């Protein structure tokens, strides 16, 4: 899932809206191979929800995570 | 053994370039080059953040030029970077890209003397010397850095025309040949050899020979082609006549592309770039096609292949493709 989320982040047309502190946190986890950990995924989700909420929800839906989809829709 | 380098253009947001740089290090690239054009993000800002998030990969401007930046400023910048990442900094230097120089009306005057003198100035200033210099292009009366540098910085010269290639062989620690086709590289090596012989240097042992090529890999050929076209346009627009002739491309076509770029007419750019130009000035296609083309270049005896912009339609996936599908063909470890 982390790869799909990072692709959404890297290829977003809203990429410039990613706050610098969040970008640096993602880089920090990436450097340490921790983007696929719980905390890494949380940061990636935060980024994709900021940049591409619809694509993020679509991805979670396609991955069969209905509870997460409901939660994200309520955010 | 041939090493692999990768080039990024800081047209992208800083964190994207840094993400890819970390990925390049993880996947086994040895060198990272970041381009220097005034209209993109500053190369040294980009390199600074890259240095903070990487540990092994060697990196530097690829390439900067002494028309926009006086060599003492370049010396200061690379020496400062070397403090953050000791022993990892390299400096690529070239005569500049005609298209961007034209945008600010800077003439590419005396390129050979300019590069020769710039190399000497950067080398001496980074070595901590108090420099006095009275050259044809630069005049320095007492330039010294107020800080020390732990290790020397190798200077690679980006070259394409015969005289610049010869100069690169003579005065560079390395050469970055701007080419993608074996016949261009073969031709370039003849001139580099002449230069290195003049300076009593051995090819490969005393001089790194890098080929800096526009690269685009994807599982679908068409996607790779589409991604590489704008980069090939810049190359054709800035290409010396002699190289254009070798590939049967007219100066008129090159000028048309150059004009279209300067005026931002990207539809025209795409229509003027032909598949023959893409073939001549890039390594582009499926992984199998790229392997075949890389293999031909490596057989010529180069020490570094730089996978240059755009890398592919999806940079992250293309870097992974290179690591998983291309590297194993050229590495035994």
Short mmCIF file of C-alpha atoms in Angstrom, two decimals:
data_model
loop_
_atom_site.label_atom_id
_atom_site.label_comp_id
_atom_site.label_asym_id
_atom_site.label_seq_id
_atom_site.Cartn_x
_atom_site.Cartn_y
_atom_site.Cartn_z
CA UNK A 1 0.00 0.00 0.00
CA UNK A 2 2.86 2.40 0.73
CA UNK A 3 3.96 2.33 -2.93
CA UNK A 4 0.48 3.20 -4.17
CA UNK A 5 0.27 6.03 -1.64
CA UNK A 6 3.67 7.41 -2.54
CA UNK A 7 2.74 7.34 -6.23
CA UNK A 8 -0.38 9.36 -5.48
CA UNK A 9 1.78 11.84 -3.56
CA UNK A 10 4.60 12.10 -6.11
CA UNK A 11 2.31 12.37 -9.11
CA UNK A 12 -0.33 14.65 -7.66
CA UNK A 13 -1.03 17.87 -9.51
CA UNK A 14 -1.49 19.41 -6.07
CA UNK A 15 1.94 18.30 -4.88
CA UNK A 16 3.02 21.84 -4.03
CA UNK A 17 0.31 21.88 -1.33
CA UNK A 18 2.17 19.29 0.73
CA UNK A 19 3.44 21.07 3.85
CA UNK A 20 7.21 21.07 4.08
CA UNK A 21 7.25 19.51 7.57
CA UNK A 22 5.12 16.59 6.39
CA UNK A 23 7.31 16.18 3.28
CA UNK A 24 10.41 16.05 5.48
CA UNK A 25 8.78 13.51 7.81
CA UNK A 26 8.00 11.29 4.81
CA UNK A 27 11.60 11.62 3.59
CA UNK A 28 12.80 10.72 7.09
CA UNK A 29 10.77 7.49 7.09
CA UNK A 30 11.73 6.72 3.49
CA UNK A 31 15.42 7.05 4.25
CA UNK A 32 14.97 4.54 7.10
CA UNK A 33 12.78 2.13 5.12
CA UNK A 34 9.84 2.82 7.42
CA UNK A 35 7.22 4.06 4.98
CA UNK A 36 5.44 0.71 5.09
CA UNK A 37 5.25 0.74 8.90
CA UNK A 38 2.13 1.90 10.73
CA UNK A 39 3.55 5.34 11.42
CA UNK A 40 4.90 5.68 7.86
CA UNK A 41 1.54 4.75 6.37
CA UNK A 42 -0.19 7.23 8.65
CA UNK A 43 1.99 10.03 7.29
CA UNK A 44 1.46 8.93 3.72
CA UNK A 45 -2.30 8.80 4.24
CA UNK A 46 -2.18 12.27 5.75
CA UNK A 47 -0.33 13.47 2.63
CA UNK A 48 -2.60 11.81 0.09
CA UNK A 49 -5.75 12.97 1.89
CA UNK A 50 -4.43 16.51 1.67
CA UNK A 51 -3.46 16.28 -1.98
CA UNK A 52 -5.85 13.75 -3.50
CA UNK A 53 -8.69 12.77 -1.14
CA UNK A 54 -10.82 11.11 -3.83
CA UNK A 55 -7.96 8.99 -5.20
CA UNK A 56 -7.03 7.98 -1.65
CA UNK A 57 -10.53 6.83 -0.82
CA UNK A 58 -10.74 5.01 -4.16
CA UNK A 59 -7.48 3.20 -3.38
CA UNK A 60 -8.62 2.16 0.10
CA UNK A 61 -11.87 0.96 -1.39
CA UNK A 62 -10.04 -1.11 -4.00
CA UNK A 63 -7.84 -2.60 -1.27
CA UNK A 64 -10.97 -3.74 0.61
CA UNK A 65 -10.75 -1.47 3.62
CA UNK A 66 -14.37 -0.35 4.16
CA UNK A 67 -13.85 0.84 7.75
CA UNK A 68 -10.96 3.03 6.71
CA UNK A 69 -12.99 4.40 3.79
CA UNK A 70 -15.79 5.42 6.17
CA UNK A 71 -13.26 7.02 8.50
CA UNK A 72 -11.54 8.93 5.69
CA UNK A 73 -14.86 10.13 4.29
CA UNK A 74 -15.71 11.56 7.69
CA UNK A 75 -12.43 13.46 7.94
CA UNK B 1 33.68 -1.91 -13.73
CA UNK B 2 31.21 0.60 -15.02
CA UNK B 3 29.34 2.55 -12.39
CA UNK B 4 25.85 3.95 -12.86
CA UNK B 5 24.93 7.54 -12.23
CA UNK B 6 21.56 9.23 -12.30
CA UNK B 7 20.55 12.79 -13.14
CA UNK B 8 17.68 14.80 -11.72
CA UNK B 9 16.34 18.16 -12.81
CA UNK B 10 15.26 20.40 -9.90
CA UNK B 11 12.24 21.51 -11.85
CA UNK B 12 10.50 19.14 -9.44
CA UNK B 13 9.62 20.09 -5.88
CA UNK B 14 12.60 19.65 -3.52
CA UNK B 15 11.05 16.72 -1.67
CA UNK B 16 10.39 14.81 -4.90
CA UNK B 17 14.02 15.17 -6.03
CA UNK B 18 15.13 14.10 -2.56
CA UNK B 19 12.74 11.13 -2.55
CA UNK B 20 14.23 9.96 -5.87
CA UNK B 21 17.77 10.60 -4.62
CA UNK B 22 17.17 8.36 -1.59
CA UNK B 23 15.69 5.76 -3.92
CA UNK B 24 18.71 6.02 -6.25
CA UNK B 25 21.05 5.40 -3.33
CA UNK B 26 19.00 2.44 -2.09
CA UNK B 27 18.87 0.84 -5.53
CA UNK B 28 22.61 0.99 -6.14
CA UNK B 29 23.45 4.08 -8.15
CA UNK B 30 26.95 5.38 -7.39
CA UNK B 31 26.60 8.94 -8.64
CA UNK B 32 23.86 11.54 -8.54
CA UNK B 33 23.98 14.60 -10.75
CA UNK B 34 21.61 17.55 -10.45
CA UNK B 35 21.30 19.94 -13.37
CA UNK B 36 21.94 23.65 -13.07
CA UNK B 37 19.63 25.99 -14.98
CA UNK B 38 18.66 29.37 -13.58
CA UNK B 39 14.97 28.77 -14.31
CA UNK B 40 14.80 25.65 -12.13
CA UNK B 41 15.35 25.40 -8.40
CA UNK B 42 18.88 26.20 -7.29
CA UNK B 43 21.18 23.24 -7.73
CA UNK B 44 23.10 23.74 -4.47
CA UNK B 45 19.92 24.05 -2.41
CA UNK B 46 18.75 20.79 -3.99
CA UNK B 47 22.12 19.11 -3.36
CA UNK B 48 22.22 20.30 0.26
CA UNK B 49 18.99 18.59 1.13
CA UNK B 50 19.99 15.49 -0.83
CA UNK B 51 23.22 15.35 1.18
CA UNK B 52 21.23 15.40 4.41
CA UNK B 53 19.07 12.42 3.44
CA UNK B 54 21.74 10.20 1.86
CA UNK B 55 24.90 8.53 3.18
CA UNK B 56 26.86 6.97 0.34
CA UNK B 57 25.95 8.28 -3.07
CA UNK B 58 28.38 10.76 -4.64
CA UNK B 59 26.74 13.90 -5.93
CA UNK B 60 27.30 17.23 -7.54
CA UNK B 61 26.09 19.79 -10.04
CA UNK B 62 25.73 18.10 -13.39
CA UNK B 63 26.68 20.39 -14.88
CA UNK B 64 27.14 23.97 -13.80
CA UNK B 65 28.77 26.59 -16.00
CA UNK B 66 31.15 29.51 -15.51
CA UNK B 67 28.97 31.95 -17.48
CA UNK B 68 26.24 32.21 -14.86
CA UNK B 69 28.51 31.57 -11.88
CA UNK B 70 32.05 32.80 -11.44
CA UNK B 71 34.35 29.81 -10.72
CA UNK B 72 35.18 31.10 -7.22
CA UNK B 73 31.46 30.93 -6.38
CA UNK B 74 31.30 27.37 -7.72
CA UNK B 75 34.42 26.53 -5.69
CA UNK B 76 32.77 27.97 -2.58
CA UNK B 77 29.55 26.03 -3.21
CA UNK B 78 31.14 22.62 -3.77
CA UNK B 79 33.57 23.12 -0.87
CA UNK B 80 30.62 23.95 1.40
CA UNK B 81 28.79 20.83 0.27
CA UNK B 82 31.91 18.79 0.91
CA UNK B 83 31.75 19.89 4.54
CA UNK B 84 28.26 18.34 4.83
CA UNK B 85 29.19 15.19 2.88
CA UNK B 86 32.98 14.74 2.98
CA UNK B 87 34.40 12.83 0.06
CA UNK B 88 31.06 12.51 -1.70
CA UNK B 89 31.06 15.72 -3.71
CA UNK B 90 31.87 15.90 -7.40
CA UNK B 91 31.66 18.90 -9.66
CA UNK B 92 30.36 18.82 -13.20
CA UNK B 93 31.29 21.79 -15.31
CA UNK B 94 30.35 22.68 -18.88
CA UNK B 95 30.01 25.57 -21.25
CA UNK B 96 26.34 26.04 -20.46
CA UNK B 97 23.15 25.40 -22.28
CA UNK B 98 22.74 27.76 -25.24
CA UNK B 99 18.97 28.00 -24.82
CA UNK B 100 19.00 29.25 -21.22
CA UNK B 101 22.03 31.48 -21.79
CA UNK B 102 20.14 33.09 -24.66
CA UNK B 103 17.17 33.82 -22.38
CA UNK B 104 19.32 36.26 -20.40
CA UNK B 105 21.50 37.38 -23.31
CA UNK B 106 24.71 35.83 -22.03
CA UNK B 107 27.09 35.05 -24.89
CA UNK B 108 28.92 31.73 -24.78
CA UNK B 109 32.19 33.54 -25.42
CA UNK B 110 35.56 31.69 -25.58
CA UNK B 111 34.15 28.41 -24.23
CA UNK B 112 37.47 26.55 -24.30
CA UNK B 113 39.46 29.21 -22.44
CA UNK B 114 36.55 29.77 -20.08
CA UNK B 115 36.35 26.10 -19.10
CA UNK B 116 40.13 25.63 -18.95
CA UNK B 117 40.51 28.61 -16.63
CA UNK B 118 37.43 27.75 -14.57
CA UNK B 119 38.78 24.25 -13.88
CA UNK B 120 42.07 25.70 -12.71
CA UNK B 121 40.37 28.27 -10.49
CA UNK B 122 37.95 25.76 -8.90
CA UNK B 123 40.75 23.28 -8.32
CA UNK B 124 43.10 25.79 -6.74
CA UNK B 125 40.53 27.63 -4.66
CA UNK B 126 39.09 24.38 -3.26
CA UNK B 127 42.60 23.25 -2.40
CA UNK B 128 42.84 26.22 -0.07
CA UNK B 129 45.30 28.26 -2.08
CA UNK B 130 45.32 32.03 -2.12
CA UNK B 131 44.79 32.51 -5.79
CA UNK B 132 46.30 35.08 -8.09
CA UNK B 133 45.26 34.55 -11.68
CA UNK B 134 45.54 36.55 -14.84
CA UNK B 135 43.81 34.63 -17.58
CA UNK B 136 42.27 35.35 -20.93
CA UNK B 137 38.79 35.27 -19.39
CA UNK B 138 39.16 35.52 -15.60
CA UNK B 139 41.30 37.79 -13.53
CA UNK B 140 41.71 37.12 -9.83
CA UNK B 141 43.84 39.06 -7.42
CA UNK B 142 43.85 37.16 -4.15
CA UNK B 143 40.92 34.75 -3.72
CA UNK B 144 40.98 32.36 -0.77
CA UNK B 145 38.26 30.47 1.05
CA UNK B 146 37.98 31.24 4.76
CA UNK B 147 37.41 27.59 5.55
CA UNK B 148 39.32 24.38 4.93
CA UNK B 149 38.31 21.48 2.78
CA UNK B 150 39.11 17.92 3.82
CA UNK B 151 39.34 16.22 0.44
CA UNK B 152 39.79 17.30 -3.18
CA UNK B 153 36.72 17.47 -5.39
CA UNK B 154 36.91 15.67 -8.74
CA UNK B 155 35.94 17.92 -11.64
CA UNK B 156 34.06 16.33 -14.52
CA UNK B 157 33.73 18.27 -17.74
CA UNK B 158 30.56 18.00 -19.77
CA UNK B 159 31.52 17.96 -23.44
CA UNK B 160 30.11 17.24 -26.83
CA UNK B 161 32.19 19.01 -29.52
CA UNK B 162 35.69 17.77 -30.49
CA UNK B 163 37.70 20.62 -28.95
CA UNK B 164 35.81 20.53 -25.67
CA UNK B 165 36.20 16.75 -25.51
CA UNK B 166 39.94 17.13 -26.02
CA UNK B 167 40.12 19.78 -23.32
CA UNK B 168 38.08 17.58 -20.99
CA UNK B 169 40.54 14.73 -21.52
CA UNK B 170 43.42 17.07 -20.82
CA UNK B 171 42.29 19.00 -17.74
CA UNK B 172 39.34 17.09 -16.24
CA UNK B 173 39.35 14.42 -13.56
CA UNK B 174 36.47 13.03 -15.52
CA UNK B 175 34.53 13.63 -18.71
CA UNK B 176 30.80 13.57 -19.15
CA UNK B 177 30.12 12.87 -22.79
CA UNK B 178 26.74 14.21 -23.80
CA UNK B 179 25.74 11.39 -26.08
CA UNK B 180 23.59 8.32 -26.35
CA UNK B 181 24.60 6.68 -29.60
CA UNK B 182 27.66 4.42 -29.83
CA UNK B 183 28.97 6.28 -32.89
CA UNK B 184 28.96 9.59 -30.98
CA UNK B 185 30.66 8.01 -27.98
CA UNK B 186 33.24 6.24 -30.13
CA UNK B 187 33.99 9.50 -31.87
CA UNK B 188 34.17 11.37 -28.56
CA UNK B 189 36.64 8.85 -27.13
CA UNK B 190 39.10 9.61 -29.94
CA UNK B 191 39.22 13.27 -28.93
CA UNK B 192 39.28 12.56 -25.19
CA UNK B 193 42.22 10.22 -25.74
CA UNK B 194 44.12 12.95 -27.61
CA UNK B 195 43.56 15.32 -24.70
CA UNK B 196 44.50 12.81 -22.03
CA UNK B 197 47.66 11.81 -23.93
CA UNK B 198 48.66 15.46 -24.12
CA UNK B 199 48.46 15.62 -20.32
CA UNK B 200 50.14 12.22 -19.86
CA UNK B 201 47.02 10.68 -18.36
CA UNK B 202 45.74 7.16 -18.89
CA UNK B 203 42.14 6.73 -20.01
CA UNK B 204 40.00 5.13 -17.27
CA UNK B 205 42.86 4.84 -14.76
CA UNK B 206 43.48 8.58 -14.50
CA UNK B 207 40.34 9.84 -16.12
CA UNK B 208 36.74 8.83 -15.51
CA UNK B 209 34.83 8.47 -18.74
CA UNK B 210 31.14 9.06 -18.22
CA UNK B 211 28.39 9.00 -20.78
CA UNK B 212 25.58 11.32 -19.84
CA UNK B 213 22.51 10.26 -21.69
CA UNK B 214 18.89 11.18 -21.77
CA UNK B 215 17.07 8.07 -20.63
CA UNK B 216 13.51 6.86 -20.53
CA UNK B 217 12.44 3.37 -19.64
CA UNK B 218 8.89 2.02 -19.41
CA UNK B 219 7.15 -1.27 -20.08
CA UNK B 220 5.40 0.45 -23.01
CA UNK B 221 7.63 2.00 -25.67
CA UNK B 222 5.19 4.82 -26.49
CA UNK B 223 5.11 6.05 -22.90
CA UNK B 224 8.89 6.09 -22.76
CA UNK B 225 9.01 8.06 -26.03
CA UNK B 226 6.51 10.65 -24.89
CA UNK B 227 8.46 11.29 -21.70
CA UNK B 228 11.80 11.71 -23.45
CA UNK B 229 10.70 14.03 -26.27
CA UNK B 230 11.04 17.40 -24.45
CA UNK B 231 14.51 16.48 -23.22
CA UNK B 232 15.63 15.42 -26.70
CA UNK B 233 14.32 18.77 -27.95
CA UNK B 234 16.66 20.64 -25.58
CA UNK B 235 19.57 18.43 -26.66
CA UNK B 236 18.94 18.97 -30.38
CA UNK B 237 18.52 22.72 -29.86
CA UNK B 238 21.88 22.98 -28.11
CA UNK B 239 23.77 20.46 -30.23
CA UNK B 240 27.00 21.41 -32.09
CA UNK B 241 26.60 21.40 -35.88
CA UNK B 242 29.12 18.62 -36.35
CA UNK B 243 27.07 16.27 -34.16
CA UNK B 244 23.83 17.22 -35.90
CA UNK B 245 25.48 16.45 -39.25
CA UNK B 246 26.60 13.04 -38.02
CA UNK B 247 22.97 12.14 -37.45
CA UNK B 248 21.63 13.76 -40.60
CA UNK B 249 19.79 16.51 -38.72
CA UNK B 250 19.74 19.98 -40.27
CA UNK B 251 20.77 23.10 -38.39
CA UNK B 252 17.44 24.56 -39.50
CA UNK B 253 15.50 21.83 -37.63
CA UNK B 254 17.64 22.41 -34.56
CA UNK B 255 17.02 26.17 -34.72
CA UNK B 256 13.27 25.64 -35.14
CA UNK B 257 13.19 23.53 -32.00
CA UNK B 258 15.30 26.08 -30.14
CA UNK B 259 12.95 28.90 -31.08
CA UNK B 260 9.90 26.88 -30.07
CA UNK B 261 11.48 26.19 -26.65
CA UNK B 262 12.42 29.83 -26.07
CA UNK B 263 8.82 30.87 -26.85
CA UNK B 264 7.29 28.01 -24.84
CA UNK B 265 5.50 26.55 -27.88
CA UNK B 266 5.51 22.95 -26.68
CA UNK B 267 3.11 21.66 -29.33
CA UNK B 268 5.63 22.82 -31.96
CA UNK B 269 8.47 21.25 -30.00
CA UNK B 270 6.71 17.88 -30.00
CA UNK B 271 5.95 18.12 -33.72
CA UNK B 272 9.56 18.99 -34.65
CA UNK B 273 11.21 16.19 -32.66
CA UNK B 274 11.45 13.10 -34.89
CA UNK B 275 11.86 9.43 -33.86
CA UNK B 276 15.34 9.59 -35.47
CA UNK B 277 16.29 12.39 -33.07
CA UNK B 278 15.03 10.33 -30.13
CA UNK B 279 17.07 7.36 -31.35
CA UNK B 280 20.20 9.48 -31.80
CA UNK B 281 20.08 11.39 -28.54
CA UNK B 282 18.52 9.11 -25.96
CA UNK B 283 18.28 5.63 -24.58
CA UNK B 284 14.58 5.08 -24.71
CA UNK B 285 12.21 2.15 -24.72
CA UNK B 286 11.34 -1.06 -22.91
CA UNK B 287 13.86 -2.53 -20.43
CA UNK B 288 15.07 -5.00 -23.09
CA UNK B 289 15.73 -2.22 -25.61
CA UNK B 290 17.53 -0.13 -22.98
CA UNK B 291 19.71 -3.09 -21.97
CA UNK B 292 20.75 -3.60 -25.59
CA UNK B 293 21.65 0.07 -26.02
CA UNK B 294 23.51 0.31 -22.69
CA UNK B 295 25.46 -2.84 -23.53
CA UNK B 296 26.73 -1.26 -26.77
CA UNK B 297 27.94 1.80 -24.85
CA UNK B 298 29.61 -0.14 -22.07
CA UNK B 299 31.55 -2.20 -24.59
CA UNK B 300 33.27 0.99 -25.71
CA UNK B 301 35.07 1.17 -22.38
CA UNK B 302 33.33 3.85 -20.36
CA UNK B 303 33.54 4.03 -16.56
CA UNK B 304 30.18 5.64 -15.78
CA UNK B 305 26.78 5.62 -17.46
CA UNK B 306 24.57 8.45 -16.32
CA UNK B 307 20.89 7.73 -16.64
CA UNK B 308 19.66 11.22 -17.38
CA UNK B 309 16.35 12.99 -17.33
CA UNK B 310 13.50 12.09 -17.72
CA UNK B 311 14.35 8.52 -16.46
CA UNK B 312 10.82 7.50 -17.45
CA UNK B 313 7.16 8.49 -17.43
CA UNK B 314 6.90 7.53 -13.75
CA UNK B 315 10.29 8.27 -12.23
CA UNK B 316 9.82 6.09 -9.13
CA UNK B 317 8.73 3.07 -11.14
CA UNK B 318 11.45 3.62 -13.74
CA UNK B 319 14.18 3.72 -11.08
CA UNK B 320 12.84 0.44 -9.74
CA UNK B 321 12.75 -1.01 -13.25
CA UNK B 322 16.40 -0.05 -13.75
CA UNK B 323 17.34 -1.66 -10.44
CA UNK B 324 15.35 -4.84 -10.92
CA UNK B 325 15.48 -5.43 -14.68
CA UNK B 326 18.53 -3.56 -16.00
CA UNK B 327 21.26 -3.58 -13.33
CA UNK B 328 21.40 -7.39 -13.04
CA UNK B 329 22.51 -7.58 -16.68
CA UNK B 330 25.59 -5.52 -15.94
CA UNK B 331 26.51 -6.55 -12.43
CA UNK B 332 27.88 -9.81 -11.23
CA UNK B 333 27.87 -9.05 -7.46
#
